[in-house]
Coordinates of C-alpha atoms in Angstrom, one line a residue:
Chain A
M20 CA 0.0 0.0 0.0
A21 CA 2.7 2.4 0.9
A22 CA 4.5 1.8 -2.4
A23 CA 1.3 2.4 -4.5
A24 CA 0.6 5.7 -2.8
D25 CA 4.2 6.9 -3.2
S26 CA 3.9 7.3 -6.9
S27 CA 0.7 9.2 -6.8
G28 CA 2.4 12.4 -6.2
D29 CA 1.4 13.1 -2.6
G30 CA 3.8 15.7 -1.4
G31 CA 6.5 14.9 1.0
T32 CA 8.0 17.1 3.6
S33 CA 11.6 18.0 3.6
S34 CA 12.4 15.3 6.0
G35 CA 10.9 12.8 3.6
E36 CA 7.9 11.8 5.7
K37 CA 4.8 10.9 3.8
T38 CA 2.0 13.4 3.9
I39 CA -1.7 13.2 2.9
V40 CA -3.9 16.0 1.5
L41 CA -7.3 16.3 3.0
V42 CA -10.0 18.5 1.4
S43 CA -13.0 20.0 3.2
S44 CA -16.5 19.4 2.1
D45 CA -16.9 22.8 0.3
N46 CA -13.6 22.3 -1.4
S47 CA -12.5 25.6 0.0
A48 CA -9.6 24.3 2.0
R49 CA -6.8 21.8 1.5
F50 CA -4.7 20.6 4.3
E51 CA -1.5 18.7 4.0
V52 CA -0.9 16.5 7.1
R53 CA 1.5 13.9 8.2
E54 CA 0.3 10.4 7.2
A55 CA 0.6 9.3 10.9
A56 CA -1.8 12.1 11.9
A57 CA -4.2 11.4 9.1
L58 CA -4.3 7.7 9.8
L59 CA -5.7 8.4 13.3
S60 CA -9.0 8.5 11.3
Q61 CA -10.3 5.0 10.5
T62 CA -12.4 6.5 7.7
V63 CA -9.4 8.1 6.0
R64 CA -7.5 4.9 6.4
R65 CA -10.3 3.0 4.7
M66 CA -10.5 5.6 1.9
I67 CA -6.8 5.3 1.2
D68 CA -7.1 1.5 1.1
E69 CA -10.0 1.6 -1.3
A70 CA -8.3 4.2 -3.5
G71 CA -5.2 2.0 -3.8
A72 CA -3.2 2.7 -6.9
D73 CA -5.8 5.2 -8.2
A74 CA -5.0 7.9 -5.6
S75 CA -3.8 11.0 -7.3
G76 CA -2.4 14.2 -6.0
D77 CA -5.8 15.8 -5.7
G78 CA -6.2 14.6 -2.2
I79 CA -9.0 13.0 -0.3
T80 CA -12.3 15.0 -0.1
L81 CA -14.3 14.7 3.1
P82 CA -17.9 15.6 2.2
D83 CA -19.1 15.8 5.8
V84 CA -16.5 18.0 7.3
D85 CA -16.4 21.8 6.6
A86 CA -13.2 23.7 6.6
K87 CA -13.3 25.2 10.1
T88 CA -14.1 21.9 11.7
L89 CA -11.5 20.0 9.7
A90 CA -8.8 22.6 10.7
K91 CA -9.7 21.9 14.4
V92 CA -9.8 18.2 13.9
L93 CA -6.4 18.2 12.3
E94 CA -5.1 20.2 15.2
Y95 CA -6.0 17.4 17.4
C96 CA -4.7 14.8 15.1
N97 CA -1.3 16.4 14.7
K98 CA -1.0 16.7 18.4
H99 CA -1.9 13.2 19.1
A100 CA -0.2 11.5 16.2
P101 CA 2.4 8.9 17.0
A102 CA 6.0 9.8 16.3
S103 CA 6.6 7.0 14.0
S104 CA 5.0 7.5 10.6
S105 CA 4.9 3.8 9.6
S106 CA 1.2 3.0 9.3
S107 CA 1.5 -0.4 11.0
A108 CA 3.1 1.0 14.0
A109 CA 0.6 4.0 14.1
E110 CA -1.8 2.2 16.3
A111 CA 0.6 0.7 18.8
A112 CA 3.2 3.6 19.0
P113 CA 2.7 6.1 21.8
P114 CA 2.2 9.7 20.8
A115 CA 5.2 11.9 20.5
E116 CA 4.2 14.3 23.4
G117 CA 4.1 13.5 27.0
E118 CA 0.9 12.4 28.7
E119 CA 0.4 15.4 30.9
D120 CA 1.0 17.7 28.1
L121 CA -1.7 15.9 26.1
E122 CA -4.2 16.1 28.9
R123 CA -3.8 19.8 29.2
F124 CA -4.2 20.1 25.5
D125 CA -7.3 18.1 25.5
R126 CA -8.8 20.1 28.3
E127 CA -8.2 23.4 26.4
F128 CA -9.2 21.9 23.1
V129 CA -12.8 21.3 24.3
R130 CA -13.3 24.8 25.7
V131 CA -15.3 25.9 22.8
D132 CA -18.9 27.0 22.1
M133 CA -21.6 24.4 21.8
G134 CA -21.8 24.8 18.0
T135 CA -18.1 23.9 17.6
L136 CA -18.3 21.1 20.1
Y137 CA -21.3 19.6 18.2
S138 CA -19.4 19.9 14.9
L139 CA -16.4 18.2 16.4
V140 CA -18.3 15.3 17.8
T141 CA -20.1 14.8 14.6
A142 CA -16.8 15.0 12.6
A143 CA -15.1 12.6 15.1
S144 CA -18.0 10.1 14.6
Y145 CA -17.8 10.3 10.9
L146 CA -14.0 10.2 10.7
K147 CA -13.9 7.5 13.3
I148 CA -11.2 9.1 15.3
E149 CA -11.5 7.2 18.6
G150 CA -9.6 9.6 20.9
L151 CA -11.4 12.7 19.7
L152 CA -14.8 10.9 19.9
N153 CA -14.1 9.8 23.4
L154 CA -13.0 13.4 24.4
T155 CA -15.9 15.3 22.9
C156 CA -18.6 12.8 23.9
Q157 CA -17.2 12.6 27.4
T158 CA -17.4 16.5 27.5
I159 CA -21.0 16.5 26.6
A160 CA -21.8 13.5 28.9
D161 CA -20.2 15.5 31.8
M162 CA -22.6 18.4 31.2
I163 CA -25.5 16.0 31.9
K164 CA -24.3 14.5 35.1
G165 CA -26.4 15.0 38.1
K166 CA -29.2 16.8 36.2
T167 CA -32.9 16.1 36.0
P168 CA -34.5 15.6 32.6
E169 CA -35.8 19.2 32.7
Q170 CA -32.4 20.6 33.5
I171 CA -30.8 18.6 30.7
R172 CA -33.4 20.0 28.3
K173 CA -32.6 23.5 29.4
T174 CA -28.9 23.1 29.2
L175 CA -28.9 21.6 25.7
G176 CA -31.9 23.4 24.4
I177 CA -34.1 20.3 23.7
T178 CA -37.8 20.3 23.6
S179 CA -39.6 17.2 24.8
E180 CA -42.4 15.8 22.9
F181 CA -43.3 13.3 25.6
T182 CA -46.9 13.2 26.7
P183 CA -47.3 12.7 30.5
E184 CA -48.5 9.1 29.8
E185 CA -45.3 8.4 27.9
E186 CA -43.2 9.9 30.6
D187 CA -44.8 7.6 33.1
E188 CA -44.2 4.6 31.0
V189 CA -40.5 5.5 30.7
R190 CA -40.3 5.8 34.4
R191 CA -41.7 2.3 34.9
E192 CA -39.4 0.9 32.2
N193 CA -36.4 2.4 34.0
A194 CA -37.3 0.5 37.1
W195 CA -36.4 -2.8 35.6
A196 CA -34.1 -1.7 32.8
F197 CA -30.8 -2.2 34.5
Chain B
M16 CA -9.6 12.5 -8.9
G17 CA -10.2 12.7 -5.2
V18 CA -11.7 10.0 -3.2
S19 CA -15.1 10.6 -1.6
A20 CA -17.2 8.9 1.0
G21 CA -18.6 5.5 0.5
A22 CA -22.2 4.5 1.1
H23 CA -21.5 3.9 4.8
D24 CA -22.0 6.4 7.6
L25 CA -24.7 8.3 5.8
K26 CA -27.4 7.8 8.5
H27 CA -26.3 11.1 10.1
R28 CA -25.6 13.0 6.9
R29 CA -29.0 12.3 5.3
H30 CA -30.8 13.7 8.3
Q31 CA -28.5 16.7 8.5
E32 CA -29.3 17.8 4.9
A33 CA -33.0 17.7 5.6
R34 CA -32.8 20.2 8.4
V35 CA -32.6 23.9 8.0
P36 CA -29.3 25.2 9.4
D37 CA -30.0 27.6 12.2
A38 CA -27.7 29.4 14.6
D39 CA -30.3 29.2 17.3
G40 CA -29.2 27.2 20.3
A41 CA -32.3 25.0 20.4
S42 CA -32.1 23.6 17.0
L43 CA -28.4 23.5 17.1
T44 CA -28.7 20.5 19.4
A45 CA -31.5 19.0 17.4
M46 CA -29.3 19.3 14.3
Y47 CA -26.3 17.5 15.7
L48 CA -27.2 15.4 18.8
Y49 CA -29.1 12.4 17.5
G50 CA -28.6 9.0 16.0
D51 CA -25.1 7.5 16.2
V52 CA -23.6 10.7 17.8
L53 CA -26.2 10.8 20.6
E54 CA -25.6 7.1 21.2
S55 CA -21.9 7.7 21.6
V56 CA -22.6 10.5 24.1
V57 CA -25.1 8.4 26.1
E58 CA -22.7 5.5 26.3
R59 CA -20.5 7.7 28.4
V60 CA -23.2 9.0 30.7
P61 CA -22.8 7.4 34.2
A62 CA -25.4 4.8 35.2
A63 CA -26.9 7.0 37.8
D64 CA -27.9 9.6 35.2
L65 CA -29.2 7.3 32.5
A66 CA -32.7 7.2 34.0
A67 CA -32.9 11.0 33.7
A68 CA -31.3 10.9 30.2
A69 CA -34.0 8.5 29.1
R70 CA -36.8 10.9 30.0
V71 CA -35.4 13.9 28.1
S72 CA -37.0 13.2 24.7
R73 CA -38.0 10.4 22.4
E74 CA -34.7 10.5 20.6
W75 CA -32.8 10.3 23.9
L76 CA -35.0 7.4 25.1
R77 CA -34.1 5.6 21.8
A78 CA -30.4 6.3 22.4
V79 CA -30.4 5.1 26.0
R80 CA -32.2 1.8 24.9
A81 CA -29.6 1.4 22.1
A82 CA -26.8 2.0 24.5
L83 CA -28.1 -0.6 27.0
R84 CA -28.6 -3.1 24.2
R85 CA -25.1 -2.7 23.0
R86 CA -23.6 -3.1 26.5
P87 CA -26.2 -5.0 28.5
R88 CA -25.7 -4.6 32.2
R89 CA -25.5 -8.2 33.2
L90 CA -23.4 -8.0 36.3
P91 CA -25.1 -7.2 39.7
C92 CA -23.9 -4.3 41.8
L93 CA -22.1 -4.8 45.1
V94 CA -24.1 -3.0 47.7
V95 CA -22.5 -2.4 51.1
H96 CA -24.7 -1.6 54.0
L97 CA -22.8 0.2 56.8
Q98 CA -23.8 0.4 60.4
G99 CA -21.9 2.7 62.6
P100 CA -21.7 2.5 66.3
R101 CA -24.2 4.4 68.4
G102 CA -23.3 7.9 69.3
V103 CA -22.1 8.7 65.9
G104 CA -24.1 11.8 64.9
G105 CA -25.9 11.6 68.2
G106 CA -28.6 9.1 68.6
G107 CA -29.2 5.7 67.1
G108 CA -26.7 3.8 64.9
L109 CA -25.8 5.4 61.7
R110 CA -26.9 3.4 58.7
C111 CA -25.9 4.2 55.1
A112 CA -25.2 2.3 52.0
A113 CA -23.0 2.5 48.9
A114 CA -23.3 0.6 45.6
Y115 CA -20.6 -0.3 43.2
D116 CA -21.7 -0.3 39.5
P117 CA -19.5 -2.7 37.6
C118 CA -20.3 -1.3 34.2
S119 CA -19.0 2.1 35.0
G120 CA -16.5 1.0 37.7
A121 CA -17.8 3.6 40.1
W122 CA -19.1 3.7 43.6
L123 CA -22.3 5.6 44.4
A124 CA -23.1 6.7 47.9
V125 CA -26.6 6.3 49.1
P126 CA -27.4 8.9 51.7
A127 CA -28.3 7.8 55.2
A128 CA -32.0 7.3 55.5
P129 CA -33.8 9.5 58.2
R130 CA -33.2 7.7 61.4
H131 CA -36.8 7.5 62.4
A132 CA -38.0 6.0 59.2
T133 CA -35.8 2.9 58.9
P134 CA -34.5 0.4 61.5
S135 CA -30.9 0.8 62.4
H136 CA -30.0 -2.8 62.8
V137 CA -30.5 -4.9 59.7
R138 CA -29.6 -8.4 58.5
L139 CA -29.0 -9.9 55.1
L140 CA -31.7 -11.6 53.2
R141 CA -30.4 -13.6 50.2
G142 CA -32.5 -13.7 47.1
A143 CA -32.2 -14.9 43.5
R144 CA -33.4 -11.6 42.3
G145 CA -31.1 -9.7 44.5
D146 CA -30.1 -9.5 48.1
R147 CA -32.0 -7.3 50.5
V148 CA -31.7 -6.0 54.0
C149 CA -34.3 -6.9 56.5
A150 CA -35.0 -6.1 60.1
L151 CA -36.1 -8.6 62.6
S152 CA -38.0 -7.9 65.7
L153 CA -40.5 -9.6 68.0
S154 CA -43.3 -8.0 66.2
G155 CA -42.3 -8.8 62.7
L156 CA -39.9 -9.2 59.9
A157 CA -39.7 -6.1 57.6
V158 CA -37.8 -6.6 54.3
A159 CA -36.7 -3.6 52.3
A160 CA -38.3 -3.3 48.9
G161 CA -35.2 -2.2 47.0
P162 CA -31.6 -3.3 46.9
L163 CA -30.2 -0.1 48.3
G164 CA -32.5 -0.2 51.4
T165 CA -33.7 3.3 50.7
T166 CA -37.1 2.9 49.2
A167 CA -39.5 4.4 51.7
G168 CA -41.9 1.5 51.9
C169 CA -41.0 -2.0 52.8
V170 CA -42.6 -5.0 51.4
A171 CA -45.6 -5.6 53.7
P172 CA -44.0 -6.7 56.9
L173 CA -44.3 -10.3 57.7
D174 CA -45.0 -11.7 61.1
A175 CA -42.0 -12.8 63.0
P176 CA -41.0 -16.4 62.6
T177 CA -42.4 -18.5 65.4
V178 CA -39.0 -19.5 66.7
W179 CA -37.1 -16.6 68.0
R180 CA -33.9 -16.3 66.1
V181 CA -30.8 -14.4 66.7
D182 CA -28.6 -15.3 63.8
P183 CA -30.6 -16.9 61.2
V184 CA -30.0 -17.3 57.5
F185 CA -32.8 -15.6 55.6
A186 CA -33.5 -16.3 52.0
A187 CA -36.1 -15.4 49.5
V188 CA -36.9 -18.1 46.9
G189 CA -39.6 -17.0 44.5
D190 CA -42.4 -15.6 46.6
R191 CA -41.4 -17.5 49.8
V192 CA -39.2 -16.4 52.6
V193 CA -37.2 -19.0 54.3
A194 CA -35.7 -18.7 57.8
L195 CA -33.0 -21.2 58.6
G196 CA -31.3 -21.9 62.0
G197 CA -29.9 -19.3 64.2
A198 CA -32.5 -20.0 67.0
C199 CA -31.7 -18.6 70.4
R200 CA -30.8 -21.7 72.4
L201 CA -31.8 -20.0 75.7
A202 CA -35.3 -19.2 74.4
L203 CA -36.0 -22.6 72.9
A204 CA -39.1 -24.3 74.1
D205 CA -38.7 -27.9 75.2
G206 CA -38.1 -30.0 72.2
G207 CA -37.2 -27.0 70.2
D208 CA -34.5 -27.2 67.7
A209 CA -31.8 -24.6 67.2
A210 CA -31.5 -25.7 63.6
A211 CA -35.2 -25.2 63.0
V212 CA -36.4 -24.1 59.5
E213 CA -39.6 -22.2 58.7
V214 CA -41.1 -21.1 55.4
H215 CA -43.3 -18.1 54.9
E216 CA -45.7 -18.5 52.0
A217 CA -46.9 -15.5 50.2
G218 CA -49.9 -14.2 52.0
G219 CA -49.7 -16.9 54.7
G220 CA -47.8 -17.4 57.9
W221 CA -44.8 -19.3 58.9
T222 CA -44.8 -23.1 58.6
A223 CA -42.3 -25.3 60.3
C224 CA -40.3 -27.7 58.1
D225 CA -37.7 -30.3 58.7
P226 CA -34.8 -28.9 60.5
M227 CA -31.3 -28.8 59.0
P228 CA -29.5 -32.0 58.4
D229 CA -27.2 -33.4 61.2
A230 CA -24.0 -32.3 59.5
L231 CA -25.0 -28.7 59.7
R232 CA -26.8 -28.8 62.9
D233 CA -23.9 -27.6 65.0
S234 CA -23.3 -24.7 62.9
A235 CA -26.8 -23.6 62.3
A236 CA -26.3 -19.8 62.2
A237 CA -25.5 -17.2 59.6
T238 CA -22.1 -16.7 61.1
W239 CA -21.1 -20.2 60.1
L240 CA -23.0 -20.8 57.0
S241 CA -22.5 -19.4 53.6
A242 CA -25.8 -19.2 51.8
A243 CA -26.9 -18.9 48.2
A244 CA -30.5 -18.5 47.0
T245 CA -31.6 -19.4 43.5
D246 CA -35.1 -19.4 42.0
Q247 CA -35.8 -22.8 43.4
R248 CA -33.6 -23.6 46.4
V249 CA -31.5 -22.3 49.2
Y250 CA -27.9 -23.8 49.3
L251 CA -25.9 -23.9 52.5
V252 CA -22.3 -24.5 52.9
E253 CA -20.6 -24.6 56.2
R254 CA -17.7 -22.1 56.0
T255 CA -14.9 -24.1 57.7
T256 CA -15.7 -27.7 57.0
G257 CA -17.4 -27.6 53.6
W258 CA -20.5 -29.6 54.5
A259 CA -23.2 -28.6 52.2
S260 CA -26.9 -29.2 51.6
W261 CA -29.9 -27.5 49.9
F262 CA -33.5 -26.9 50.8
D263 CA -36.5 -26.6 48.5
P264 CA -39.1 -24.5 50.1
A265 CA -41.8 -25.2 47.5
N266 CA -41.7 -28.9 48.3
R267 CA -40.3 -28.4 51.7
R268 CA -37.6 -31.0 51.5
W269 CA -33.9 -31.1 51.9
G270 CA -31.5 -32.4 49.3
P271 CA -28.5 -34.6 49.8
T272 CA -25.8 -33.6 52.3
R273 CA -22.3 -33.8 51.1
R274 CA -19.0 -32.7 52.2
L275 CA -17.6 -30.5 49.4
G276 CA -14.0 -31.0 49.4
P277 CA -12.3 -30.7 46.0
D278 CA -9.2 -29.6 47.8
A279 CA -8.5 -30.8 51.3
T280 CA -6.2 -28.0 52.2
V281 CA -8.9 -25.3 51.8
T282 CA -9.7 -23.7 55.2
T283 CA -12.7 -21.4 54.3
W284 CA -15.5 -21.8 51.8
G285 CA -18.1 -19.6 50.3
V286 CA -20.9 -20.3 47.8
A287 CA -22.8 -18.4 45.2
P288 CA -25.4 -19.2 42.5
G289 CA -23.8 -20.3 39.4
R290 CA -24.8 -20.6 35.8
V291 CA -28.1 -22.2 34.8
V292 CA -27.3 -24.7 32.1
G293 CA -30.4 -26.0 30.4
A294 CA -32.7 -27.0 33.4
E295 CA -29.8 -27.6 35.8
E296 CA -28.8 -25.1 38.5
R297 CA -25.2 -24.9 39.2
L298 CA -23.2 -23.3 42.0
V299 CA -19.9 -21.7 42.2
L300 CA -17.9 -22.8 45.2
F301 CA -15.0 -20.6 46.3
G302 CA -12.3 -21.9 48.7
A303 CA -9.3 -20.0 50.1
K304 CA -6.2 -21.6 51.7
R305 CA -2.8 -20.5 52.6
A306 CA -0.3 -21.1 50.0
D307 CA 3.1 -22.8 50.4
K308 CA 5.6 -20.7 52.2
E309 CA 7.8 -20.5 49.1
A310 CA 4.9 -19.2 46.9
E311 CA 4.7 -15.7 45.8
C312 CA 1.5 -14.8 47.5
T313 CA 0.2 -15.9 50.8
V314 CA -3.4 -16.9 50.0
V315 CA -4.8 -18.9 47.0
V316 CA -8.5 -18.5 46.1
Q317 CA -10.0 -21.0 43.8
A318 CA -13.4 -21.6 42.3
W319 CA -15.1 -24.8 41.3
E320 CA -18.4 -25.4 39.6
V321 CA -20.7 -27.7 41.4
D322 CA -23.9 -29.4 40.2
G323 CA -26.9 -28.1 42.1
D324 CA -28.8 -31.3 42.3
T325 CA -26.1 -33.7 43.5
L326 CA -23.7 -31.2 45.0
E327 CA -20.9 -32.9 43.1
Q328 CA -18.3 -31.1 41.1
T329 CA -19.3 -30.9 37.4
P330 CA -17.2 -33.4 35.6
S331 CA -16.2 -31.1 32.8
A332 CA -15.1 -28.2 34.9
S333 CA -11.6 -27.7 36.2
S334 CA -10.8 -25.4 39.1
D335 CA -10.2 -21.8 38.4
A336 CA -7.8 -19.8 40.5
M337 CA -8.1 -16.1 41.2
P338 CA -5.1 -14.3 39.8
P339 CA -2.4 -14.0 42.5
E340 CA -2.2 -10.2 42.3
L341 CA -5.9 -10.0 43.2
S342 CA -5.8 -12.4 46.1
E343 CA -2.8 -10.6 47.3
R344 CA -4.8 -7.4 47.6
L345 CA -7.7 -9.1 49.4
F346 CA -5.3 -10.9 51.8
P347 CA -2.3 -8.6 52.1
R348 CA 0.7 -10.1 53.5
D349 CA 1.7 -8.5 56.8
D350 CA 5.2 -7.3 56.8
I351 CA 7.2 -10.1 58.4
D352 CA 10.6 -8.9 57.9
D353 CA 13.0 -11.2 59.6
D354 CA 11.2 -12.3 62.8
D355 CA 11.1 -16.1 62.5
D356 CA 8.6 -16.4 65.4
D357 CA 5.9 -14.8 63.2
E358 CA 6.0 -17.7 60.8
E359 CA 4.1 -20.0 63.1
E360 CA 1.5 -17.3 63.8
L361 CA 0.8 -17.0 60.1
D362 CA -0.7 -20.4 60.0
D363 CA -2.8 -19.8 63.1
R364 CA -4.5 -16.8 61.7
S365 CA -7.6 -18.1 60.1
L366 CA -8.8 -17.0 56.8
S367 CA -12.4 -16.1 56.0
I368 CA -13.9 -15.3 52.7
G369 CA -17.3 -13.9 51.8
V370 CA -19.1 -14.5 48.6
C371 CA -22.2 -13.0 47.1
G372 CA -23.4 -13.2 43.6
N373 CA -26.1 -14.2 41.1
A374 CA -26.1 -16.3 37.9
A375 CA -24.2 -13.6 35.9
G376 CA -21.4 -13.0 38.4
G377 CA -20.6 -11.7 41.8
Y378 CA -18.0 -10.6 44.4
V379 CA -15.5 -12.3 46.7
Y380 CA -14.1 -10.4 49.6
N381 CA -12.1 -10.9 52.8
A382 CA -14.8 -11.4 55.4
A383 CA -12.5 -10.4 58.2
E384 CA -11.3 -7.2 56.5
P385 CA -14.0 -6.1 54.1
A386 CA -12.4 -2.7 53.7
N387 CA -9.6 -4.2 51.7
G388 CA -11.8 -4.3 48.7
A389 CA -13.4 -7.0 46.7
V390 CA -12.8 -9.1 43.6
L391 CA -15.5 -9.2 40.9
Y392 CA -16.0 -12.4 39.0
E393 CA -17.9 -12.9 35.9
L394 CA -19.4 -16.2 34.8
W395 CA -19.6 -17.3 31.3
E396 CA -22.8 -16.4 29.6
E397 CA -24.9 -19.3 28.4
G398 CA -23.7 -20.5 25.1
K399 CA -20.5 -18.4 25.1
A400 CA -18.2 -20.7 27.1
K401 CA -16.9 -22.4 24.0
G402 CA -14.5 -25.0 24.9
S403 CA -13.7 -23.4 28.3
T404 CA -13.7 -25.8 31.2
T405 CA -13.7 -23.1 33.9
A406 CA -16.8 -21.4 35.3
V407 CA -15.3 -18.0 35.7
A408 CA -14.7 -15.9 32.6
R409 CA -13.1 -12.8 34.1
W410 CA -11.8 -11.6 37.4
D411 CA -11.5 -7.9 38.2
W412 CA -10.6 -5.6 41.2
V413 CA -13.1 -3.5 43.1
P414 CA -11.5 -0.9 45.3
C415 CA -13.1 -0.1 48.6
A416 CA -15.2 3.0 48.6
P417 CA -13.4 5.6 50.8
A418 CA -16.4 6.4 52.9
D419 CA -16.7 2.6 53.8
A420 CA -13.1 2.5 55.0
A421 CA -13.9 5.4 57.3
V422 CA -16.9 3.8 58.9
L423 CA -15.3 0.4 59.2
A424 CA -12.2 1.9 60.8
Q425 CA -14.4 2.9 63.7
P426 CA -14.7 0.3 66.5
L427 CA -18.0 -1.6 66.1
G428 CA -18.4 -0.4 62.5
R429 CA -20.1 -3.2 60.8
A430 CA -20.7 -3.8 57.1
I431 CA -23.1 -6.1 55.4
L432 CA -22.0 -6.9 51.8
A433 CA -24.8 -7.8 49.5
C434 CA -25.1 -8.2 45.8
S435 CA -28.1 -7.3 43.6
P436 CA -29.0 -5.8 40.2
V437 CA -30.0 -2.2 40.9
G438 CA -32.5 -0.6 38.5
L439 CA -31.5 2.6 36.8
D440 CA -34.3 4.4 38.6
E441 CA -33.2 3.4 42.0
L442 CA -29.7 4.5 41.3
A443 CA -30.9 7.9 40.2
L444 CA -33.2 8.3 43.2
A445 CA -30.3 7.4 45.5
V446 CA -27.8 9.8 44.0
G447 CA -30.4 12.4 43.4
A448 CA -31.3 12.6 47.1
R449 CA -27.8 13.5 47.8
G450 CA -28.1 16.5 45.6
T451 CA -31.0 18.0 47.4
R452 CA -29.2 18.1 50.7

């Protein structure tokens, strides 16, 4: 696989490391990233596998991710990418940065408005980036901790269409649904 | 030519295109937080909040149901009921509870119930559907309705058993409650039997049945017997000798009495319900013994699968040992640096394990020092034990909740360890009450 992609014209950095070009949904932005960072996404990994020898220098278009979100996602990937760029080691190799450093980065990373957070969680789900999905979902889950249904609705701006009878039924179901 | 997305992962995208983009906060959530994405979020919501999450909206209910289906909560919770000494907090004994949720790996503290509403001294009642606490007095036997002992009402209180008991084994089998042994010898009427057994039928009173078999008669009290309740029987195993029998309250008869002893060097036994294979009930028998002096860890804990009917070890199963690093934590080695005299003392100190569980799994703990923590064991699910000869699929560590350690550290601090599935609603109620204080 590595050999096939080499001849496709994907640019290389001066250090000779392989890079991959990712294009946002509206075609407005092209990002060149290290292969190790891009391969954190299972979706990108699969796309590359499927493209095989047909991959050209045009890069990979991600129809569900707009430019602003893609930039933020790649910021995460670049930080969390393993030091080694070999694709087989990408899963097993530890990231280049220290753990405490990464934790601090993660905490700051999710200090964004709800709109951005939602875009990130959707992008992480689509791109199948496990670390980012964990981080964003956990952030939203933490917002719900200890709240009543009414408080959750208020925090997240959800309207409930439950009728009182439906609510009672759910309450009863919860009693045995363990 | 660039590569574009395949046909997968479009469930979310299709919906997104149908909605009108709106910067307003309300529809922002509606735009993004549903389907796969919402399920991913709900999976990470702690168990105590799932009941509230399910009532937010229809989409959230769907997501909670999907999350529960994907990772069904098979294993029961470990519930610790603590009783502190009198004088703590001024007044009667302090009673509170804590529950360990194995799916999220977290302890939840249940606030102390108002002292006037619930009894301060409770006992354990084993049940196939979950252990409960109960309070026995001259006027009656009150059983808590829920596993955490917090639900305001009790199951309608039963009359007290006809024989006054100080340390009985209580078990709930189906709709019946069984009281075994523990009778107060001083208060026995002429001809009364300390090993007396009574069954309470639903809606009826207590009926006397055949007393315990001779082998168990001398140890007919909860202190000496390890009990397990299934949907049909109560199994009793004497903790030090391994003599065992079972009682069927529906037919009011005792089963065979056997001395369980797959390993003669085991000094303490505990029993819990095991898998149900087809129509057969099985038990899991746990035994602990001191290891050889040269061995790495001091105590070895093993598990055997035993057939419920005959009380014989199932022929296909081999014994399963708890990983040494876990038994080391349950029974920590005291520091015996170089004092040779202490070596003899080591053997004299007796071991005591406690077990509670149900057909999915349960917990093993050090009965003398419950504050050390516990070990969770998970049994193979029916149909999944392909080729495996052991009963236990997985062992895991359960740390002691910090609050428990504080209560137990006090003199006369007492803990009852029970095991029961805890409904989402009850978890939420228990934790929620804490928030309103």
